[in-house]
mmCIF file of C-alpha atoms in Angstrom:
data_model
loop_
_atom_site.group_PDB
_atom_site.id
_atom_site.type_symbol
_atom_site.label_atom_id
_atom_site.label_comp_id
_atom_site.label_asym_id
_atom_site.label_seq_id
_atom_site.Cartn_x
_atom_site.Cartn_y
_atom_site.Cartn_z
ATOM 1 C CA UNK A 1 68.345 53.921 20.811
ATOM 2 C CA UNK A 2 67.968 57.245 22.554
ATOM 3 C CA UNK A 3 64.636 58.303 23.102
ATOM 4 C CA UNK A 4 64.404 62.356 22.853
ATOM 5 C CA UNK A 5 61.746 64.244 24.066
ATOM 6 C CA UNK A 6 59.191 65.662 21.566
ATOM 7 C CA UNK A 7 56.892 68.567 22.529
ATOM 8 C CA UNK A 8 53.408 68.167 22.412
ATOM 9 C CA UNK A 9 50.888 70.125 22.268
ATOM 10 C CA UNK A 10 48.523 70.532 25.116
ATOM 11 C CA UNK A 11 44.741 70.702 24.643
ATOM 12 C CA UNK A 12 42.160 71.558 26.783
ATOM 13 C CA UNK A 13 38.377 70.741 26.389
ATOM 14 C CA UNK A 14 37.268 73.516 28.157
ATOM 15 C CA UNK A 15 33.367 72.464 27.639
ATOM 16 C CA UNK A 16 34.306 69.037 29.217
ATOM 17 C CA UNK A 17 36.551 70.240 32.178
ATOM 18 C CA UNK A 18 34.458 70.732 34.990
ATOM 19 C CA UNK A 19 37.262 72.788 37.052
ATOM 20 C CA UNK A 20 38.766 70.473 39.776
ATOM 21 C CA UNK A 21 42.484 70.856 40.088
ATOM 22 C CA UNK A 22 43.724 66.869 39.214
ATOM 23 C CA UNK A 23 45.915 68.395 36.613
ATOM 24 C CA UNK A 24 47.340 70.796 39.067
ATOM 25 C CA UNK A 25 48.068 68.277 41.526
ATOM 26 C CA UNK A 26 49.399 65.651 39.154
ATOM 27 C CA UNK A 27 51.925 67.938 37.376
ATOM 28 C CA UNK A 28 55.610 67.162 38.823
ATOM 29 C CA UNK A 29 56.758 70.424 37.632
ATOM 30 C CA UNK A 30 53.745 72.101 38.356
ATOM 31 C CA UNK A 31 53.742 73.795 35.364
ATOM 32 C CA UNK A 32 49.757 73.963 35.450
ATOM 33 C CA UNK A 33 48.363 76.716 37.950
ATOM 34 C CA UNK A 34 44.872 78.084 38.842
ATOM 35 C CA UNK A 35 43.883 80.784 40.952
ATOM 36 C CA UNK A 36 40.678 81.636 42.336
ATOM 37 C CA UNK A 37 39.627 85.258 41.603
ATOM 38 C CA UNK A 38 36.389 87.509 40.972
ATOM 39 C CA UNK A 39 34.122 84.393 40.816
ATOM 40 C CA UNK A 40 36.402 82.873 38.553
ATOM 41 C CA UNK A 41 38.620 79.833 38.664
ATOM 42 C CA UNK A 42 41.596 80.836 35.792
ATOM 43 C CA UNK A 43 43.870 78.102 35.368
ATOM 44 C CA UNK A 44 47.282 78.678 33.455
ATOM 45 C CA UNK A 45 49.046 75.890 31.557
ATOM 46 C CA UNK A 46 51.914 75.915 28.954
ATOM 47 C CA UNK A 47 50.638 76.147 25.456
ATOM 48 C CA UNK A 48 53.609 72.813 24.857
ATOM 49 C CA UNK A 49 54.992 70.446 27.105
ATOM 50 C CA UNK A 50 58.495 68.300 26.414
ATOM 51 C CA UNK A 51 58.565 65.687 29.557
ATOM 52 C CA UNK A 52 57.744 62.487 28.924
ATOM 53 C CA UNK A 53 54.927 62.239 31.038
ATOM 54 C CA UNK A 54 50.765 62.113 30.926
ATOM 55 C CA UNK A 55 50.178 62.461 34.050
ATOM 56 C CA UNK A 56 47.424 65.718 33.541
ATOM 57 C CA UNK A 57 45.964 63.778 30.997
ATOM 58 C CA UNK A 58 45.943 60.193 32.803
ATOM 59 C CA UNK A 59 44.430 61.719 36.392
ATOM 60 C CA UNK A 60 41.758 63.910 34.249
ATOM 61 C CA UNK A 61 38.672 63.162 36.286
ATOM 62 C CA UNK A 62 36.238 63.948 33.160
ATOM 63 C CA UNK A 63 38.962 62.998 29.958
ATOM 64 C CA UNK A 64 39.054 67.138 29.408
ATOM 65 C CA UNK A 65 43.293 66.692 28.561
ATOM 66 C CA UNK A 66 44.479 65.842 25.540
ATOM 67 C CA UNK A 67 48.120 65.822 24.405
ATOM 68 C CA UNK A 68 48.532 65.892 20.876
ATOM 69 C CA UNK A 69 51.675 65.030 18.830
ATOM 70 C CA UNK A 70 53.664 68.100 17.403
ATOM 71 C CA UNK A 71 55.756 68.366 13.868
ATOM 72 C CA UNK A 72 59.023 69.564 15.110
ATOM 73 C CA UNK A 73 59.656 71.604 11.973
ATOM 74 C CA UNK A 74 55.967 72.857 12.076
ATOM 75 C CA UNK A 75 55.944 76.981 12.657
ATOM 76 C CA UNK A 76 54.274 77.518 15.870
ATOM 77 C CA UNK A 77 51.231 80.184 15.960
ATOM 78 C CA UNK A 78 49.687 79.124 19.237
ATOM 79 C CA UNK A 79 50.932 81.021 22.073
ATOM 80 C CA UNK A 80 53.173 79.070 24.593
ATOM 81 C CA UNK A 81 50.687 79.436 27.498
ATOM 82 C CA UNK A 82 47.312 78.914 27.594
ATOM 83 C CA UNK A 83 44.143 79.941 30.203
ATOM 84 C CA UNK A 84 40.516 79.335 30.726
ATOM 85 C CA UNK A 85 38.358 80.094 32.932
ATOM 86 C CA UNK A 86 35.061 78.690 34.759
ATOM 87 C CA UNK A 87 32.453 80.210 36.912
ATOM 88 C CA UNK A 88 32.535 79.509 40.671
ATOM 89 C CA UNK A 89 29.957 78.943 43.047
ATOM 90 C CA UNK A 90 28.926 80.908 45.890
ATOM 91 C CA UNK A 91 28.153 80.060 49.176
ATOM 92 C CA UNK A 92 24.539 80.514 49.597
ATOM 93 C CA UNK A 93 24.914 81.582 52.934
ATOM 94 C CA UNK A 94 28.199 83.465 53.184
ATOM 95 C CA UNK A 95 28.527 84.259 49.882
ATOM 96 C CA UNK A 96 32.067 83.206 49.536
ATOM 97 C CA UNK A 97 32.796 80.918 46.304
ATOM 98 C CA UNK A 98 33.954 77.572 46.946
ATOM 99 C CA UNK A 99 34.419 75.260 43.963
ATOM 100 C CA UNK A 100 32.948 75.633 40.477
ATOM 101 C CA UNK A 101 29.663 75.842 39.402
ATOM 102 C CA UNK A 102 30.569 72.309 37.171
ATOM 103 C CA UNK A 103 31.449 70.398 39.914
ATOM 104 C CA UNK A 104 28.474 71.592 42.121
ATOM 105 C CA UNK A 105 26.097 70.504 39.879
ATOM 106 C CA UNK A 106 28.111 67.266 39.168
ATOM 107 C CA UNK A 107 28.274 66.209 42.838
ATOM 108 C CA UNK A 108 24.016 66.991 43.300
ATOM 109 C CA UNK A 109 23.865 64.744 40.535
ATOM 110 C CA UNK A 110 25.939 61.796 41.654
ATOM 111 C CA UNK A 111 24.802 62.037 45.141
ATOM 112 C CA UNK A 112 21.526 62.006 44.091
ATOM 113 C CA UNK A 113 22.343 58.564 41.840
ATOM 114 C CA UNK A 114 24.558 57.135 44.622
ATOM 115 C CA UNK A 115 22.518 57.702 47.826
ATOM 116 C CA UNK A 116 19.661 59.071 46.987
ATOM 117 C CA UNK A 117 16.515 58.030 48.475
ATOM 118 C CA UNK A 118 13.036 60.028 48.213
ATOM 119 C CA UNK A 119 13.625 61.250 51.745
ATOM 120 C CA UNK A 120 16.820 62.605 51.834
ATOM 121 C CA UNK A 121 18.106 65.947 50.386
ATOM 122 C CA UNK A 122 21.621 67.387 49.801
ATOM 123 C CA UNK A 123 21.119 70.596 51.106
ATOM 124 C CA UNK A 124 24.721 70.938 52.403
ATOM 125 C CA UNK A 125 25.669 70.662 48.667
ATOM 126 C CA UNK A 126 25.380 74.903 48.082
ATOM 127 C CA UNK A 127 27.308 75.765 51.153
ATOM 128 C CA UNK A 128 31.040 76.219 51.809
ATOM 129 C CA UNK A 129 32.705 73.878 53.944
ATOM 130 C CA UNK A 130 33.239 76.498 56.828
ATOM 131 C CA UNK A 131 29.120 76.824 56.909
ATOM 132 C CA UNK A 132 28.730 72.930 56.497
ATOM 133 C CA UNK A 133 30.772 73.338 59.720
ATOM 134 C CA UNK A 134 28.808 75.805 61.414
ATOM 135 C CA UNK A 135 25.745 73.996 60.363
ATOM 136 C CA UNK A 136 27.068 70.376 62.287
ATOM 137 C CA UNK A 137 28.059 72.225 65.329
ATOM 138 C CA UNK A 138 24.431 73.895 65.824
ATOM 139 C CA UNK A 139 23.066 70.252 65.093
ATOM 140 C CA UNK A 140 25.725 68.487 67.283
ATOM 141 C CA UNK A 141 24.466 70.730 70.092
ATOM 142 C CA UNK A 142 21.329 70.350 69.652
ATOM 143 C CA UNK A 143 20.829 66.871 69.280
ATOM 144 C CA UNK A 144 22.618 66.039 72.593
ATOM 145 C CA UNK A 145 20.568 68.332 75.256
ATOM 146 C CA UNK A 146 20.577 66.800 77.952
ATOM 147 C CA UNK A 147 17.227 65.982 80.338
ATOM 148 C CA UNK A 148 16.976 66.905 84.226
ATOM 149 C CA UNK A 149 17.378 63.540 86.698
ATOM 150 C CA UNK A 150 14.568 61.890 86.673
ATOM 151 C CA UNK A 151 14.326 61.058 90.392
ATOM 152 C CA UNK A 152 13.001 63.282 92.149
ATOM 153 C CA UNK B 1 40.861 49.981 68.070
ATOM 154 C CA UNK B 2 37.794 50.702 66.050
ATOM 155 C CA UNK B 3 37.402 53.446 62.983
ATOM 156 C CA UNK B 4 36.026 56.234 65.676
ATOM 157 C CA UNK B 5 36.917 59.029 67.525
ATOM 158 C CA UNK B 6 34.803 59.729 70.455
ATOM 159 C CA UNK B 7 34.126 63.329 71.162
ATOM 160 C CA UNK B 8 32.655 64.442 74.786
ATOM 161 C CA UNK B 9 32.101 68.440 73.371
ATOM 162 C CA UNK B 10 30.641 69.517 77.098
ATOM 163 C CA UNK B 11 34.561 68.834 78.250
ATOM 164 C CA UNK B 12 36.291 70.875 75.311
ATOM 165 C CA UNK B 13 37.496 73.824 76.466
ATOM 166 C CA UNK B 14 38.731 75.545 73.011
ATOM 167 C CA UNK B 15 42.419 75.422 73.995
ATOM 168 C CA UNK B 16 42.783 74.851 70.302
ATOM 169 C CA UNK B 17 45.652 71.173 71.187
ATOM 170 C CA UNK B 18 44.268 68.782 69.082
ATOM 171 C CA UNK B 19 44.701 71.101 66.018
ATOM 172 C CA UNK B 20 48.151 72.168 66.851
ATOM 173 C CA UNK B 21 48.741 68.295 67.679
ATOM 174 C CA UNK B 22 46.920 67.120 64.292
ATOM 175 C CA UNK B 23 49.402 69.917 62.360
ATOM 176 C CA UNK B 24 52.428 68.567 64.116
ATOM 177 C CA UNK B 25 51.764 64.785 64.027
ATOM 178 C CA UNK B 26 50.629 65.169 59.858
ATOM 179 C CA UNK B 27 53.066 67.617 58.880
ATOM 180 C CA UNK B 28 50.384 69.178 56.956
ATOM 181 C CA UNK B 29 46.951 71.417 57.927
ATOM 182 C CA UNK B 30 45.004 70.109 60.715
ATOM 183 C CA UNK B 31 42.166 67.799 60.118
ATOM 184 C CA UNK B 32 40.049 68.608 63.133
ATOM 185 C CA UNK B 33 38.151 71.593 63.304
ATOM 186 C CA UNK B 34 37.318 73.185 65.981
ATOM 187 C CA UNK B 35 33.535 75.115 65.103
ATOM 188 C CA UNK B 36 31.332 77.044 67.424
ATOM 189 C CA UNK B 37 27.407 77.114 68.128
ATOM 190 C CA UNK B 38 26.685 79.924 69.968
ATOM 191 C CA UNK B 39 29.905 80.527 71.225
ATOM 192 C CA UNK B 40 29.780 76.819 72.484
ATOM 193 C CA UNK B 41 33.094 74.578 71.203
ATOM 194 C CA UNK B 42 32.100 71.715 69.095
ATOM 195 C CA UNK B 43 35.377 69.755 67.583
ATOM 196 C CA UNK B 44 34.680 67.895 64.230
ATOM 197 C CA UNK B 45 36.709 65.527 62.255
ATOM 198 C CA UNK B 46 36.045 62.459 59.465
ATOM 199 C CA UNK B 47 33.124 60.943 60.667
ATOM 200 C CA UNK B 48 33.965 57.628 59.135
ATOM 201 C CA UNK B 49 30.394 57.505 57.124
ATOM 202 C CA UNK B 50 29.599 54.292 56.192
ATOM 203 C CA UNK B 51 27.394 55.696 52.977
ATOM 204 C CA UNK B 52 30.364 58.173 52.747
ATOM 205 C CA UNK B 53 29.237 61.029 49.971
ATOM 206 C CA UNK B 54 33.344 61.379 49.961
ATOM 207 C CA UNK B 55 33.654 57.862 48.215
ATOM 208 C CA UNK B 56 30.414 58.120 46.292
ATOM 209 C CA UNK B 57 31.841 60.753 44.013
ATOM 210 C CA UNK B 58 35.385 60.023 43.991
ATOM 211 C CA UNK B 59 36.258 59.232 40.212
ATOM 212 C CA UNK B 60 38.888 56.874 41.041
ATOM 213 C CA UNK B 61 37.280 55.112 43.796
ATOM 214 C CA UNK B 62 40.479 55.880 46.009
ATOM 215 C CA UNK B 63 38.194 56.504 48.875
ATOM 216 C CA UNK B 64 36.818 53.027 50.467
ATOM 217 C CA UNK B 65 34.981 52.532 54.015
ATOM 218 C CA UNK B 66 35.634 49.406 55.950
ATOM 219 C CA UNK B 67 34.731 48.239 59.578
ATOM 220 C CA UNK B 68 37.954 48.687 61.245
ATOM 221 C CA UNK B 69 39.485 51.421 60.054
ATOM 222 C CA UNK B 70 36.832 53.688 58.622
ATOM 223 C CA UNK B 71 36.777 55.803 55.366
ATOM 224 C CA UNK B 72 40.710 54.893 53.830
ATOM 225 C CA UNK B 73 42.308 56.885 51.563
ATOM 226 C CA UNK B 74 44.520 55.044 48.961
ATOM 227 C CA UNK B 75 47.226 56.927 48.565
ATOM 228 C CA UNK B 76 48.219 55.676 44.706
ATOM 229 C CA UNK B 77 44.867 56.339 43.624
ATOM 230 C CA UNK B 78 44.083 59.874 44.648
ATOM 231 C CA UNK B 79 44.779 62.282 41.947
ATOM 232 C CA UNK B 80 43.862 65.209 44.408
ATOM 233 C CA UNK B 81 41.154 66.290 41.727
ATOM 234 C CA UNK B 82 39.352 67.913 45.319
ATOM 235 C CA UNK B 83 35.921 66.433 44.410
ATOM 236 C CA UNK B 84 35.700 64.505 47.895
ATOM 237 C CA UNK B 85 36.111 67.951 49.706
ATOM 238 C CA UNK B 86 32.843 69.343 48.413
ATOM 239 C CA UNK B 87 31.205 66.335 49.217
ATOM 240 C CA UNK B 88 31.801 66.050 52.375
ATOM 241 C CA UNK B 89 28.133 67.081 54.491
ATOM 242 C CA UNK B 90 30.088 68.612 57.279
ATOM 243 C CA UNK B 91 33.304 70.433 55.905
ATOM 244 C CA UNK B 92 35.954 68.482 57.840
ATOM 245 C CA UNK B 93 38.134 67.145 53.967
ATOM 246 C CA UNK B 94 40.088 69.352 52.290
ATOM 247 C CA UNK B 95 42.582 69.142 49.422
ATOM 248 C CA UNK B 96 44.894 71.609 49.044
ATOM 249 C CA UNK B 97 46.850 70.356 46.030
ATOM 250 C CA UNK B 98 49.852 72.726 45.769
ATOM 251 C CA UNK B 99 50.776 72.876 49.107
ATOM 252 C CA UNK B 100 50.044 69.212 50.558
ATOM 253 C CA UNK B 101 50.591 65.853 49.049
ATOM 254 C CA UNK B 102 47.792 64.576 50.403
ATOM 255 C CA UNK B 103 44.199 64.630 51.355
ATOM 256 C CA UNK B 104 43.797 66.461 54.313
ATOM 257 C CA UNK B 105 41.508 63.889 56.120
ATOM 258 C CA UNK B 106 41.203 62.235 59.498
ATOM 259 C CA UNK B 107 43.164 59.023 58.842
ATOM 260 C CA UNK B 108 42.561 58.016 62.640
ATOM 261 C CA UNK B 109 46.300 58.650 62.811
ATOM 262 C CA UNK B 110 47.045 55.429 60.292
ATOM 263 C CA UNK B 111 50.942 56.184 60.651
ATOM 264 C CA UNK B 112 50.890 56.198 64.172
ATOM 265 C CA UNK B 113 48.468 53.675 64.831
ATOM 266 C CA UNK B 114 51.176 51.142 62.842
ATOM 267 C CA UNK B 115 53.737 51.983 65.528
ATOM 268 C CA UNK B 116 51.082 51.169 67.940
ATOM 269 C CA UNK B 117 50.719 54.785 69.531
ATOM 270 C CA UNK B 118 47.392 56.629 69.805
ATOM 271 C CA UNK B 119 45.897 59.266 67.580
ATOM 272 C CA UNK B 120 47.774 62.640 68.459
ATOM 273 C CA UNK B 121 44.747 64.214 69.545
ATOM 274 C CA UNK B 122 43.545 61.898 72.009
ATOM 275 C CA UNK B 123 46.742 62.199 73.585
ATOM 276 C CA UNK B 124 46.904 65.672 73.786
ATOM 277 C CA UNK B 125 43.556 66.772 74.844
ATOM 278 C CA UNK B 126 43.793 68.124 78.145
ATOM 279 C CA UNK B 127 40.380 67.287 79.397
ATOM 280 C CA UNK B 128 39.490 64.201 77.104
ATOM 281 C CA UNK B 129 37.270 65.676 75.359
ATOM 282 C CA UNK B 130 38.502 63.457 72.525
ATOM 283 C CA UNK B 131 38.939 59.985 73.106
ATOM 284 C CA UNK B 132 39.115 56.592 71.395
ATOM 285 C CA UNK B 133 37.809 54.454 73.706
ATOM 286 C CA UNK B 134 34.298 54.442 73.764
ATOM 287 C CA UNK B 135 32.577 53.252 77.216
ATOM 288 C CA UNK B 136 34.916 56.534 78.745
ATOM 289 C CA UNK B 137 32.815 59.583 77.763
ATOM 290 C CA UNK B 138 29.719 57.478 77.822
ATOM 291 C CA UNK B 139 30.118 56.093 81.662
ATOM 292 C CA UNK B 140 31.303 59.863 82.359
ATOM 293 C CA UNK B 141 28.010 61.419 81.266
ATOM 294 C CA UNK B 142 25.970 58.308 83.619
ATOM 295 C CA UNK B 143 28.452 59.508 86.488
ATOM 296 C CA UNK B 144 27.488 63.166 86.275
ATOM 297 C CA UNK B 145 23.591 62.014 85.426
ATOM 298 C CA UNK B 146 23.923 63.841 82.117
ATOM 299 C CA UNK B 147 22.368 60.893 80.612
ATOM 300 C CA UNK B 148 20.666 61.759 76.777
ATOM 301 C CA UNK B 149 16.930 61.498 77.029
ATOM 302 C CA UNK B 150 17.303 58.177 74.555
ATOM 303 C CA UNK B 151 19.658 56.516 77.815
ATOM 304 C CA UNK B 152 17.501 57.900 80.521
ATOM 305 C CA UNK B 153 15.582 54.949 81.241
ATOM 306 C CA UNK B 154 14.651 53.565 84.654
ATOM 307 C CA UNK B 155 17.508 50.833 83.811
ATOM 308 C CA UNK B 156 19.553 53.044 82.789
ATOM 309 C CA UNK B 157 19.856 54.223 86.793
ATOM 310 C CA UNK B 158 21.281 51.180 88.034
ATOM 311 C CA UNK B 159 24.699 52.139 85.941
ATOM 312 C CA UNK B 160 25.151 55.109 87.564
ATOM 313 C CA UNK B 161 28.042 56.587 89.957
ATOM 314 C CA UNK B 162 26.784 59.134 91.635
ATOM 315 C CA UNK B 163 26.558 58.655 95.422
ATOM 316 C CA UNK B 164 23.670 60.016 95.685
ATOM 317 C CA UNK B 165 21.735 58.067 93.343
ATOM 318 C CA UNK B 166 23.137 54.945 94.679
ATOM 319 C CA UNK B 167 21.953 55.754 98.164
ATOM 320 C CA UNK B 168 18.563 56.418 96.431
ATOM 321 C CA UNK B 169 18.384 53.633 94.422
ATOM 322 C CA UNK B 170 19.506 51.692 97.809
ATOM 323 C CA UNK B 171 16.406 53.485 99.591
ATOM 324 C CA UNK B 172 14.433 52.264 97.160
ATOM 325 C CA UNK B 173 15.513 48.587 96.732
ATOM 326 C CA UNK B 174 15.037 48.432 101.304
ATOM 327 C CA UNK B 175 11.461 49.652 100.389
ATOM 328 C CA UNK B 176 10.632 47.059 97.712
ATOM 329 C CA UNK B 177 13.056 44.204 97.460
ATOM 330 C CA UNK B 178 12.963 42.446 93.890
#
């Protein structure tokens, strides 16, 4: 027996999703987008989706996807594309936003459970990657100064 | 080989190679970077962490650090979610998930390495700055004296190159034979 496609509808849990871009990524149509704008991350998905595939839901770092079963003949009130939004972070030294303010505070924590140690801080965690950049360069330099001969 | 790049920053001149050669040899950005202190050139790539903060908070442990080859990306598990980017302490992983299928990370040129050439950017270097061997920038810096304060140990001296140092050293073995 033939198989045909059945739409389904897409939900998002925006209080779950913490604003990385699996579902982007994962989508072979790329019918889910996101765009980084005003200090806001808006992503753009259909409202319905026909393939046979899970592959937002299945790659969903944090289970925020869900894909729930539609009644054909059901009358359709959502609207056919959907958006949220999340706050991003800024770069405490430049200023420019990076990533969300979600997954910030979800890497401090897990670095914090994974290698934490009383000694050790993640103070690289609030910067962008070009400053984490800077930041090794100045340290690289200055770790390797070199001494005069000794001889004399 | 082992899971390292060796970089000699006092011989990089900024001629910006082993970017274009990363670009060319990935087909994708470049994972080196080249960043600046003071002006001063200072390439960076993967580090290879062994307590990588990449793998730590990568939700489907597709990130995994062995002896010989580093921090490895598996390919089939990466879902390009971006979390190992912000991780990262110094900046050199990136994800860009629409426009590469991949993470944009050092891989110690895997592809290459399994047709048994060398990592792009140790070939193209002009000066060597980047190498993988790594007794060559090491045996450099004793040559030139430019010894770290950690290596600059009386025993240290007997390694070096320098003519001049070896006529010292000479000098001073005549004067006190041991």
């Amino acid at each position: 027996m033939k198989e045909t496609p059945t739409d389904r509808r897409l939900v998002i849990n925006v209080d779950q999703c913490i604003g990385c871009f699996a579902c982007a990524a994962s989508c072979p149509e790329k019918r889910i987008a996101f765009q980084d704008q005003d200090g806001l991350r808006r992503f753009t998905a259909p409202g319905f989706c026909a393939a046979k595939c899970d592959a937002c839901r299945k790659v969903c770092p944090v289970d925020a996807v869900a894909l729930e079963p539609v009644d054909p003949d059901e009358a359709r009130p959502d609207p056919l594309e959907i958006t949220w939004v999340l706050p991003l972070a800024r770069c405490r030294r430049c200023g420019e936003p990076f990533t969300t303010e979600k997954i910030r505070r979800r890497l401090s924590r897990q670095l914090a459970a994974a290698l934490g140690s009383p000694d050790f801080s993640f103070d690289w965690i609030p910067l962008c990657p070009r400053c984490r950049r800077d930041d090794e360069a100045h340290r690289v330099r200055a770790a390797t100064r070199t001494v005069p001969d000794p001889l004399p | 080989m082992n899971a390292f790049l060796y970089v000699d920053f006092l011989r990089c001149t900024a001629c910006f190679a082993c970017e274009t050669a990363c670009r060319t040899a990935h087909g994708s950005g470049s994972r080196i970077h080249l960043a600046f202190a003071d002006g001063l050139p200072v390439p960076l790539m993967c580090r290879q962490c062994e307590n990588s903060p990449c793998a730590a908070v990568c939700p489907e442990q597709a990130l995994a650090w062995d002896t010989t080859h580093g921090v490895v990306l598996l390919d089939e598990r990466c879902t390009r979610c971006g979390l190992c980017a912000m991780a990262c302490p110094f900046g050199v992983l990136s994800v860009h998930p629409l426009e590469c299928p991949n993470v944009v990370k050092c891989d110690l040129c895997r592809d290459r390495r399994a047709e048994g050439k060398r990592p792009a950017c140790v070939l193209t270097c002009p000066t060597e700055a980047i190498t993988d061997e790594a007794q060559r920038p090491l045996t450099r810096r004793r040559l030139t004296g430019m010894v770290p304060s950690v290596l600059a140990s009386p025993f240290s001296q007997n390694l070096s190159g320098s003519k001049a140092r070896r006529q010292r050293n000479e000098a001073f073995r005549e004067k006190d034979p041991r």
